[in-house]
XYZ file of C-alpha atoms in Angstrom:
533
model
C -34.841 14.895 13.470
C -34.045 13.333 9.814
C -31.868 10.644 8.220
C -30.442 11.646 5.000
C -28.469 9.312 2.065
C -29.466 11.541 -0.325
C -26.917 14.231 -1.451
C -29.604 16.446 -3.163
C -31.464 16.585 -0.242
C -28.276 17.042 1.760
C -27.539 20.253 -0.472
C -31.159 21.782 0.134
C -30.595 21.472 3.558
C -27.331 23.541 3.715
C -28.962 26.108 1.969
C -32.028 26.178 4.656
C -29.371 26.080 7.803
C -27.192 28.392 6.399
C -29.545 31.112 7.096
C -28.098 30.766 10.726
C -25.972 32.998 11.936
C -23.127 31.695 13.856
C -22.569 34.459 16.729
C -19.130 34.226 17.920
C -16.002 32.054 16.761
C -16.005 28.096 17.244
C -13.287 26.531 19.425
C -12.435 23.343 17.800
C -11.159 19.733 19.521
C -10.791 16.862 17.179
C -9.955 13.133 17.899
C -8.632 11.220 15.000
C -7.939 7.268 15.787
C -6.543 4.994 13.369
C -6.331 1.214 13.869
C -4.853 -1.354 11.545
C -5.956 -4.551 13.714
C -9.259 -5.707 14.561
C -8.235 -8.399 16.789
C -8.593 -12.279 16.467
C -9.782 -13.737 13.045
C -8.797 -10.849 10.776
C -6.103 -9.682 8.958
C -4.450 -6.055 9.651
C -5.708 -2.966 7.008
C -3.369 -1.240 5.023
C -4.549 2.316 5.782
C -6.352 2.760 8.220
C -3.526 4.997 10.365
C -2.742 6.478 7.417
C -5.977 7.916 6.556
C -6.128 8.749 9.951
C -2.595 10.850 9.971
C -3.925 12.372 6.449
C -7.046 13.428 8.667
C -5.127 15.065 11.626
C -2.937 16.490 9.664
C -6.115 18.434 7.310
C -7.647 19.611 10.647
C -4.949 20.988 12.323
C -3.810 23.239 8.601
C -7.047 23.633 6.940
C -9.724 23.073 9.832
C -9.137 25.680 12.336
C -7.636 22.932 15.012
C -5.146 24.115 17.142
C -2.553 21.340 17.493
C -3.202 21.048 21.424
C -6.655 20.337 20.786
C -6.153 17.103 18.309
C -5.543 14.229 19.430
C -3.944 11.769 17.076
C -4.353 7.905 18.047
C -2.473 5.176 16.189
C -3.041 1.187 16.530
C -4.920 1.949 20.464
C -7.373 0.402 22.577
C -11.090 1.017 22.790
C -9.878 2.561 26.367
C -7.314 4.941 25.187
C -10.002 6.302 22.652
C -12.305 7.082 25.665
C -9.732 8.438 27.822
C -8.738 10.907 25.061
C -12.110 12.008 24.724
C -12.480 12.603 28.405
C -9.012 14.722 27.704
C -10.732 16.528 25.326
C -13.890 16.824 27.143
C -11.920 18.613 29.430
C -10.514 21.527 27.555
C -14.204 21.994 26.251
C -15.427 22.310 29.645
C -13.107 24.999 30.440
C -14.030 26.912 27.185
C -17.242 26.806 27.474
C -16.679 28.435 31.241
C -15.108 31.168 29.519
C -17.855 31.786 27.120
C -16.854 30.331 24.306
C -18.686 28.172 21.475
C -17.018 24.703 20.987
C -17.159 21.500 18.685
C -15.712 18.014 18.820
C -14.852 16.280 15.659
C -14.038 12.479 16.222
C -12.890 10.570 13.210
C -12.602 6.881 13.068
C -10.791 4.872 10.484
C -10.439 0.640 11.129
C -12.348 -2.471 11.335
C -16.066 -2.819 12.547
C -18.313 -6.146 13.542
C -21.315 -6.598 15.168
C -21.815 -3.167 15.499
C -18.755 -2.483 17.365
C -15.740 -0.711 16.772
C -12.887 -3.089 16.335
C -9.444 -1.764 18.132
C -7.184 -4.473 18.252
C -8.364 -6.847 20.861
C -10.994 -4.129 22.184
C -14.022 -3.010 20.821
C -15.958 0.113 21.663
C -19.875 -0.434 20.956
C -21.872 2.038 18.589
C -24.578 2.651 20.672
C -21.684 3.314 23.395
C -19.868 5.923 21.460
C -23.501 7.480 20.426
C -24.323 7.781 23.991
C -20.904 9.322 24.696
C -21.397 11.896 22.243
C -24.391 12.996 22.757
C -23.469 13.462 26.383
C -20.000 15.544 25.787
C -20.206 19.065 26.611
C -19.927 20.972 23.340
C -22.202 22.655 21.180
C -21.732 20.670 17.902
C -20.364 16.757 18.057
C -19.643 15.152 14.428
C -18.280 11.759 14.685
C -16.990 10.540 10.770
C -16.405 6.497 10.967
C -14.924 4.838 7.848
C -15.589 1.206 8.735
C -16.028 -2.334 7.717
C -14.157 -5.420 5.549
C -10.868 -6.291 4.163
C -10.047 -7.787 1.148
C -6.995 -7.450 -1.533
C -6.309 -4.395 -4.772
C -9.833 -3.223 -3.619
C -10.411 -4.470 -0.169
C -13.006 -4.273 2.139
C -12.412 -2.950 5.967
C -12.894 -5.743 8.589
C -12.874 -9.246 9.654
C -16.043 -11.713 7.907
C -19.237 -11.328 6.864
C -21.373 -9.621 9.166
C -24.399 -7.315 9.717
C -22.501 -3.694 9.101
C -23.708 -1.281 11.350
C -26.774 1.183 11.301
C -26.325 5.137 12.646
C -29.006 6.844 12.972
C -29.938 10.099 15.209
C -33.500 9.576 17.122
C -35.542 12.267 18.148
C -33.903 13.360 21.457
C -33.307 16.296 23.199
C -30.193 15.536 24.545
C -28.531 14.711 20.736
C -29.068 18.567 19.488
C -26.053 19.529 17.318
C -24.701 15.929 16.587
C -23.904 14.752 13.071
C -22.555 11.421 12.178
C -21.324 10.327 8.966
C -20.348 6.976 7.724
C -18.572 5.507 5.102
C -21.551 2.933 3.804
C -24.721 2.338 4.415
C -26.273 -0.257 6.735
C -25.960 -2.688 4.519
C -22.377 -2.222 2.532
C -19.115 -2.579 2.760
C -16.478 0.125 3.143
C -13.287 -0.160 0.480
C -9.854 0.617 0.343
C -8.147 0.910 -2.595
C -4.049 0.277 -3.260
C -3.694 3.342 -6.085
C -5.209 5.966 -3.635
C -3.120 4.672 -0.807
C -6.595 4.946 1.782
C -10.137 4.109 1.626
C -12.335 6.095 -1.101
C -14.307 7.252 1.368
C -11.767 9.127 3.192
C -9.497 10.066 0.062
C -12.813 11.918 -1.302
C -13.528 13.427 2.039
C -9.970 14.423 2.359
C -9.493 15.722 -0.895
C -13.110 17.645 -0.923
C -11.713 19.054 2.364
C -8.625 20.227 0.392
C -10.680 22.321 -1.682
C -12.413 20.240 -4.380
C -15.600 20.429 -2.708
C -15.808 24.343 -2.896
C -18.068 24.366 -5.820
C -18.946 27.823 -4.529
C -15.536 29.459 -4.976
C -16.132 31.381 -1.346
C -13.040 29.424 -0.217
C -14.588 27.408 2.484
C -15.659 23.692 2.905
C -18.668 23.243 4.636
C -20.074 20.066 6.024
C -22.693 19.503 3.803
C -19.909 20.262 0.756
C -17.650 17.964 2.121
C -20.253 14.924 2.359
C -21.900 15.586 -0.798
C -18.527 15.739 -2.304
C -17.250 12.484 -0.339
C -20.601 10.865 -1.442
C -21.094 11.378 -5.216
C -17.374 10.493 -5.581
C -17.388 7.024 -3.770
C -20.575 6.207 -5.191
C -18.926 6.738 -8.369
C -15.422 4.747 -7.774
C -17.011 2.055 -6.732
C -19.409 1.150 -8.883
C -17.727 -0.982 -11.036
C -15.838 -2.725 -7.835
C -15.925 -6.514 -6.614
C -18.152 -5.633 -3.609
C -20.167 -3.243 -5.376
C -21.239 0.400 -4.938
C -20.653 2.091 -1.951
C -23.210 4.698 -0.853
C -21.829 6.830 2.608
C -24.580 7.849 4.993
C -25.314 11.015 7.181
C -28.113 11.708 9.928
C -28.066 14.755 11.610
C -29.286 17.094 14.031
C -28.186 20.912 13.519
C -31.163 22.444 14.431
C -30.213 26.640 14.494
C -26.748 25.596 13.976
C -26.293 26.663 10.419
C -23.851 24.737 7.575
C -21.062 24.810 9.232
C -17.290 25.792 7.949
C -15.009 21.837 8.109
C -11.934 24.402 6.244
C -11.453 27.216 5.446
C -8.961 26.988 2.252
C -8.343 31.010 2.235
C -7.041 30.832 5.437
C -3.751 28.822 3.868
C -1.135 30.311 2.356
C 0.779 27.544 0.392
C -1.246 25.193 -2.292
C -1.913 24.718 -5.909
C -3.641 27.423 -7.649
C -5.097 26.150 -11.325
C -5.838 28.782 -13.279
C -8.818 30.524 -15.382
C -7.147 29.920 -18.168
C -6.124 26.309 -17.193
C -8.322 23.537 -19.011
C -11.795 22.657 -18.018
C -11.183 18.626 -16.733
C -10.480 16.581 -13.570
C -6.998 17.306 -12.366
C -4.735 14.470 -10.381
C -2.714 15.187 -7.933
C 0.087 12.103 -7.497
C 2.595 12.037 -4.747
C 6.435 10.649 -5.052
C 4.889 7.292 -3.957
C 2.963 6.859 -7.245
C -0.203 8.009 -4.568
C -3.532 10.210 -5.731
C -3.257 12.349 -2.370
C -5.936 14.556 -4.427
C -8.081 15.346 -7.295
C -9.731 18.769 -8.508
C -12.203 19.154 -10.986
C -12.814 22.653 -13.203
C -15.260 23.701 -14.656
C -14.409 26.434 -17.848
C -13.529 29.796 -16.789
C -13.155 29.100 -12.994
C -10.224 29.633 -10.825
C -9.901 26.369 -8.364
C -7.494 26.305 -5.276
C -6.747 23.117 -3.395
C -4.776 23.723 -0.091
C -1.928 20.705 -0.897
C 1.114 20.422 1.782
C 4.413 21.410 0.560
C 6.159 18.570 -1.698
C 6.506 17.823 -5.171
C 3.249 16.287 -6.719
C 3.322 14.970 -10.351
C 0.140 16.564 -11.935
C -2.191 14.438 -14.183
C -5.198 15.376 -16.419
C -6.779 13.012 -18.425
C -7.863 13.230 -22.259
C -9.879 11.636 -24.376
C -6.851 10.035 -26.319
C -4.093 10.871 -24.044
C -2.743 12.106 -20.702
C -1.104 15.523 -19.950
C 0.953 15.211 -17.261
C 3.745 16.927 -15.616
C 5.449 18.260 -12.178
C 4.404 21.043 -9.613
C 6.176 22.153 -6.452
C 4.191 23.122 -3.242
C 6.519 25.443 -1.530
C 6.103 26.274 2.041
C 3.736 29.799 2.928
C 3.226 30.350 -0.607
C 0.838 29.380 -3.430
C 2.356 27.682 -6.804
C 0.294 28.515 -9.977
C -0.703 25.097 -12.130
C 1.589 26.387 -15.579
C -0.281 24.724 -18.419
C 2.580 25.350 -20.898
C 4.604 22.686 -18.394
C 2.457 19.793 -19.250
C 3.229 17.375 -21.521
C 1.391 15.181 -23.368
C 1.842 11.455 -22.959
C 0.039 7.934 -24.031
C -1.940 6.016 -21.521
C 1.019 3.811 -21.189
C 2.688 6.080 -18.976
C 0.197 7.072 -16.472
C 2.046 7.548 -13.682
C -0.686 6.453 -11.561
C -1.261 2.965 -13.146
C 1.456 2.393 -15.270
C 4.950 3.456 -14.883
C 5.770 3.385 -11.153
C 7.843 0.682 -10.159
C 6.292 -2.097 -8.026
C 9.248 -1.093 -5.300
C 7.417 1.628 -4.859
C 4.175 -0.183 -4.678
C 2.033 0.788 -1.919
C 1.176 -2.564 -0.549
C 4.796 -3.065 0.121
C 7.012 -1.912 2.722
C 10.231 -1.996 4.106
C 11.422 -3.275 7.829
C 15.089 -2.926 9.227
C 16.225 -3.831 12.697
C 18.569 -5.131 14.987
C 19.021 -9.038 16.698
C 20.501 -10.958 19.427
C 20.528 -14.102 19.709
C 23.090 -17.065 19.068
C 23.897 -20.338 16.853
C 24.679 -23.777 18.427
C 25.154 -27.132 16.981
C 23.186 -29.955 17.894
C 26.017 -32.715 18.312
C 27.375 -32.008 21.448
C 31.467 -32.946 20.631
C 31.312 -31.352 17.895
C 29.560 -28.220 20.045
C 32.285 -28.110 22.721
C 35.406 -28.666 20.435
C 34.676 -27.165 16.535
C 32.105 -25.055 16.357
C 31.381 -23.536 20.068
C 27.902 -22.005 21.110
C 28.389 -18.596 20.156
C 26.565 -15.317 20.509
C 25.362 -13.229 17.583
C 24.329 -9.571 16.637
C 23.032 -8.794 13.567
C 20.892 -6.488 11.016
C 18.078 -7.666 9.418
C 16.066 -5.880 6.147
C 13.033 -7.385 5.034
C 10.567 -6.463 2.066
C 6.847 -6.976 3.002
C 3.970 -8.085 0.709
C 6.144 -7.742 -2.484
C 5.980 -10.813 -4.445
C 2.147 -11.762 -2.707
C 0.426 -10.730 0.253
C 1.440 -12.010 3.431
C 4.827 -12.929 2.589
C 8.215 -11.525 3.451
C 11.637 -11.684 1.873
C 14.371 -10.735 4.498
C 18.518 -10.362 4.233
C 20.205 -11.301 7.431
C 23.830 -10.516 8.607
C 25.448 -11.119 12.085
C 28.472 -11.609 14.017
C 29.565 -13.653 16.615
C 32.839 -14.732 18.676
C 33.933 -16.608 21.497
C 37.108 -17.715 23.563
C 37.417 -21.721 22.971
C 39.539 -24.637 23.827
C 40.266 -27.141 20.617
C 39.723 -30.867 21.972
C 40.354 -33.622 19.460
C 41.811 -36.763 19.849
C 45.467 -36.193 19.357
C 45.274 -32.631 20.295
C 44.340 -30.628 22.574
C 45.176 -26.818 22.166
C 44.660 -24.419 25.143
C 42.652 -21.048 23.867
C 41.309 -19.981 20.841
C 39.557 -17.198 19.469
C 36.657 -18.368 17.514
C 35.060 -15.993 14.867
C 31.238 -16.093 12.712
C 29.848 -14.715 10.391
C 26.374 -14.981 9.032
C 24.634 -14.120 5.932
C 21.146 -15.545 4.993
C 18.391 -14.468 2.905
C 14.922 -16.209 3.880
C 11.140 -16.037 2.278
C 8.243 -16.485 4.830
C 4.732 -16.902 4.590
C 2.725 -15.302 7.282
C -0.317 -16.198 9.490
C -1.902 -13.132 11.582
C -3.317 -13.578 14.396
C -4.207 -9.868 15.671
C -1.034 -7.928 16.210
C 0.879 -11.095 16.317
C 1.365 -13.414 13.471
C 3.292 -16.948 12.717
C 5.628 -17.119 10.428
C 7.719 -20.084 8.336
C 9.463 -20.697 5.720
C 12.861 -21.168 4.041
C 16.441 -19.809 4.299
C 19.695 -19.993 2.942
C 23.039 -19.096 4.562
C 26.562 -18.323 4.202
C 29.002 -19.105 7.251
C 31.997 -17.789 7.172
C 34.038 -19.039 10.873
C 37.727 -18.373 12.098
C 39.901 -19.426 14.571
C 42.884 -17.417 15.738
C 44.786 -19.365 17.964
C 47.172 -17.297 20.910
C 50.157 -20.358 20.637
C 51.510 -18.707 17.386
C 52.966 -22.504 16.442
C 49.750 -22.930 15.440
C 48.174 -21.571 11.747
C 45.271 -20.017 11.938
C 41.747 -21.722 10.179
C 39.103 -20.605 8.375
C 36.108 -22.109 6.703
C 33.352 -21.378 4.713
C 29.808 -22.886 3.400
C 26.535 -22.721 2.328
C 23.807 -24.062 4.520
C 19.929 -24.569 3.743
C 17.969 -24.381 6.341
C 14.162 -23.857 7.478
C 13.034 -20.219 9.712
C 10.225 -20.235 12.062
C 8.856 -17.834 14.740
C 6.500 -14.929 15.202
C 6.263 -11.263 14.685
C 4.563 -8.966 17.252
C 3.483 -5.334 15.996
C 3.107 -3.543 19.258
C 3.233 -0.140 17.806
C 2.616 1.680 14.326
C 5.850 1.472 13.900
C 7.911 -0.882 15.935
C 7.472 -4.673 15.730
C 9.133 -7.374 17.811
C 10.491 -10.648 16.244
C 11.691 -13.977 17.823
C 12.859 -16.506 15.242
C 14.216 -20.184 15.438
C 16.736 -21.322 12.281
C 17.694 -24.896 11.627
C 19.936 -25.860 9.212
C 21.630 -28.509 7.489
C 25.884 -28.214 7.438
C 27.917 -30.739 5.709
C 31.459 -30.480 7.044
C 34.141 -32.591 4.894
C 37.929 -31.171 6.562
C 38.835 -33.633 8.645
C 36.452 -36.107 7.969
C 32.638 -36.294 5.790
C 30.313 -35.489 8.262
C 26.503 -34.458 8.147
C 25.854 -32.155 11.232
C 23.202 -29.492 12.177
C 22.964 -26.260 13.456
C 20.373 -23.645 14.907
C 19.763 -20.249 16.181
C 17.515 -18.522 17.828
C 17.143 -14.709 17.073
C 15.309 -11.759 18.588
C 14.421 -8.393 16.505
C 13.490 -5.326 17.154
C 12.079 -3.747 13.593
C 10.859 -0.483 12.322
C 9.012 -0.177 9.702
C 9.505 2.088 7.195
């Protein structure tokens, strides 16, 4: 049993193992978990789930997983993640009855603290999961955990400063076959980064997985490819970064398992073929989003594959004076050749990677639309029960997240609301009434997390535009109109990847001058449902 940090040594390694012969097909199970929220005391990740859907996603085209033996877990307890790999566990126990080899790959992406897995307000212990996977019942376990702090362009995964956690494989019997990878070392943190749209760690891995690491043209990504690859290339990115260089870590124990196949980049039909006679240089591979999904360096007259999904990708090599940059399309089942002569040369200016793209496109923003209930009253009670009755509301609500700063939201709110009312002043009194609102407000709130639920407060202004139709046609119908300022307060509660629950309280200032100068007040109370976009 060894611990390795070293890619050289990793490399020499391979090279001994792969002497191995592997004697019958592999049936592969993966678990991929991401998890945006590390509970109390720290603020939510960016990209965690992402990474982890990027992950799934590589396994299932590239990595020989069928998609009923991945598991894909998004924002879910320390619980879930066990029960899904007693799912899996399973399925391995029945292959292995029929005779078949197996492997388990479990890959992590979220916060860590005090050597624990953070999931939301669960945490799953190190030494736990170690135990766990030493005991499943396959014949190679490789667990890939991309853990630690959070912070802001470059950001660290986690909560505060604390002792990062140490992996290490002892000298057991019972561990045979297990490999664990980190993100950092014992002693680091791990860092995401806004341009790459994931943590460095896992882009490299991902993107080495895609192809890049195949320094051996053979067309297939082993494990000690992929980490060397992931390694060098986070080591380098993060060098020059706030928390300072980033160095992932390995221990193993493969003993007469041989280097063992992650992809298998042959096996694909569609992806990005660059050329022999394509440049020698580092090649960027930039998504609609303005996002480096990949990167793919050649050497001079080599032929380089990388196993992209189908989409349009705006390719990007750089120069020593300039960029060359231009557009490729991934088709479905088939392979698109890199065309040099479709390039174009451009200044550093326009780098669509850190210049150009528009900050509504920004990757730490995003988008939220939903629908409310709730309904606006007024304070004064006369003036409740004879001018402006308690009335119900629905509504639509759009907000922009973490555009102008991090942590706040800008939101545009309409709804509608009527009611049946009786008109009761003091020299009238008219039966029946239809009363009519309508509500536009825009708002800008700061936010406080707490975990998946955060506070939230700040201003709003709003339009009110109210009716009355009156059934005794003797009498003309009203309408009225005015701006109101006002102050929002409330909470949001994110209790999926996706959906979010909101329940906001509005109070507002109304001056009302028809009849008479008055000074009233008004509120609502609103409840969302959201998806984010």
């Amino acid at each position: 049993m060894r611990r390795l940090t070293d890619p050289a040594r990793v490399l020499v390694l391979g090279l001994l193992l792969a002497t191995a012969v592997q004697a019958q097909p592999l049936r592969r199970f993966a678990l991929v978990a991401g998890n945006d929220e590390g509970g109390a005391n720290t603020r939510p990740l960016r990209f965690a789930r992402d990474d982890a859907r990027k992950m799934h996603d590589l396994l299932v085209r590239l990595g020989g997983v069928e998609p009923g033996d991945a598991r894909l877990l998004l924002d879910e307890t320390a619980e879930d993640f066990l029960q899904a790999i007693s799912r899996l566990e399973a399925r391995a126990r029945e292959a292995r009855a029929r005779g078949e080899r197996t492997s388990l790959i479990v890959y992590y992406s979220g916060h860590a603290k005090d050597g624990s897995l953070r999931m939301g307000d669960s945490a799953l212990e190190l030494e736990t999961l170690k135990r766990r996977l030493t005991a499943t019942p396959v014949d190679i376990r490789i667990a890939i955990l991309d853990s630690c702090r959070s912070g802001a362009l470059t950001r660290t995964k986690g909560a505060r400063r604390a002792p990062a956690f140490a992996i290490d494989t002892d000298a057991v019997h019972e561990s045979r076959g297990l490999v664990i990878l980190t993100s950092s070392s014992a002693n680091e943190d791990s860092q995401e980064s806004d341009l790459l749209g994931g943590s460095y760690f896992s882009h490299h891995l991902a993107s080495g997985l895609m192809g890049d690491a195949d320094r051996s043209g053979e067309g297939q990504v082993t494990l000690f490819e992929a980490y060397s690859h992931a390694y060098a290339r986070t080591v380098a990115d993060t060098a020059d970064s706030s928390a300072g260089p980033q160095h992932p870590t390995f221990s193993y124990d493969l003993a007469g398992q041989g280097d063992l196949v992650l992809t298998d980049v042959r096996g694909s039909n569609e992806g990005l073929l660059v050329p022999r006679t394509a440049p020698a240089g580092d090649y960027y591979f930039v998504n609609p989003r303005g996002l480096v999904v990949a990167e793919l360096h050649k050497a001079s007259d080599s032929e380089r594959k990388l196993a992209l999904a189908p989409g349009t990708y705006t390719v990007k090599r750089r120069m020593a004076d300039r960029l060359r940059v231009g557009e490729a399309e991934v088709r479905r089942g088939s392979t698109t050749v890199l065309d040099e002569s479709q390039l174009r040369d451009t200044p550093f200016s326009d780098d669509p990677v850190k210049g150009v793209p528009s900050r509504w496109r920004d990757p730490r923003s995003y988008w939220t639309v939903g629908l409310s209930l709730g309904h606006q009253a007024f304070f004064d009670a006369p003036t409740r029960e004879s001018l402006f009755p308690y009335t119900p509301m629905m509504g639509l609500e759009v907000s922009l997240h973490d555009y102008l700063r991090e942590g706040w939201s800008w939101t545009v709110d309409l709804a509608l609301g009527t009611k049946n009312a009786t008109l009761e002043l003091p020299t009238l009194s008219v039966p029946r009434y239809r009363y009519s609102l309508l509500t536009v407000g825009t708002s800008l709130v700061a936010e406080w997390p707490l975990g998946r639920v955060s506070l939230i407060i700040g201003p709003r202004l709003a339009y009110n535009a109210m009716r009355r139709d009156f059934e005794d046609a003797s009498f003309p119908d009203q309408k009225y109109g005015v701006l109101t300022p006002g102050l929002v307060t409330g909470f949001r509660w994110r209790f999926s990847n996706r959906f979010e629950f909101n329940g906001s309280t509005r109070v507002h200032y109304f001056f009302y001058n028809v009849d008479s100068q008055r000074s009233l007040g008004y509120w609502e109370f609103m409840m969302q449902v959201k998806y984010r976009l």
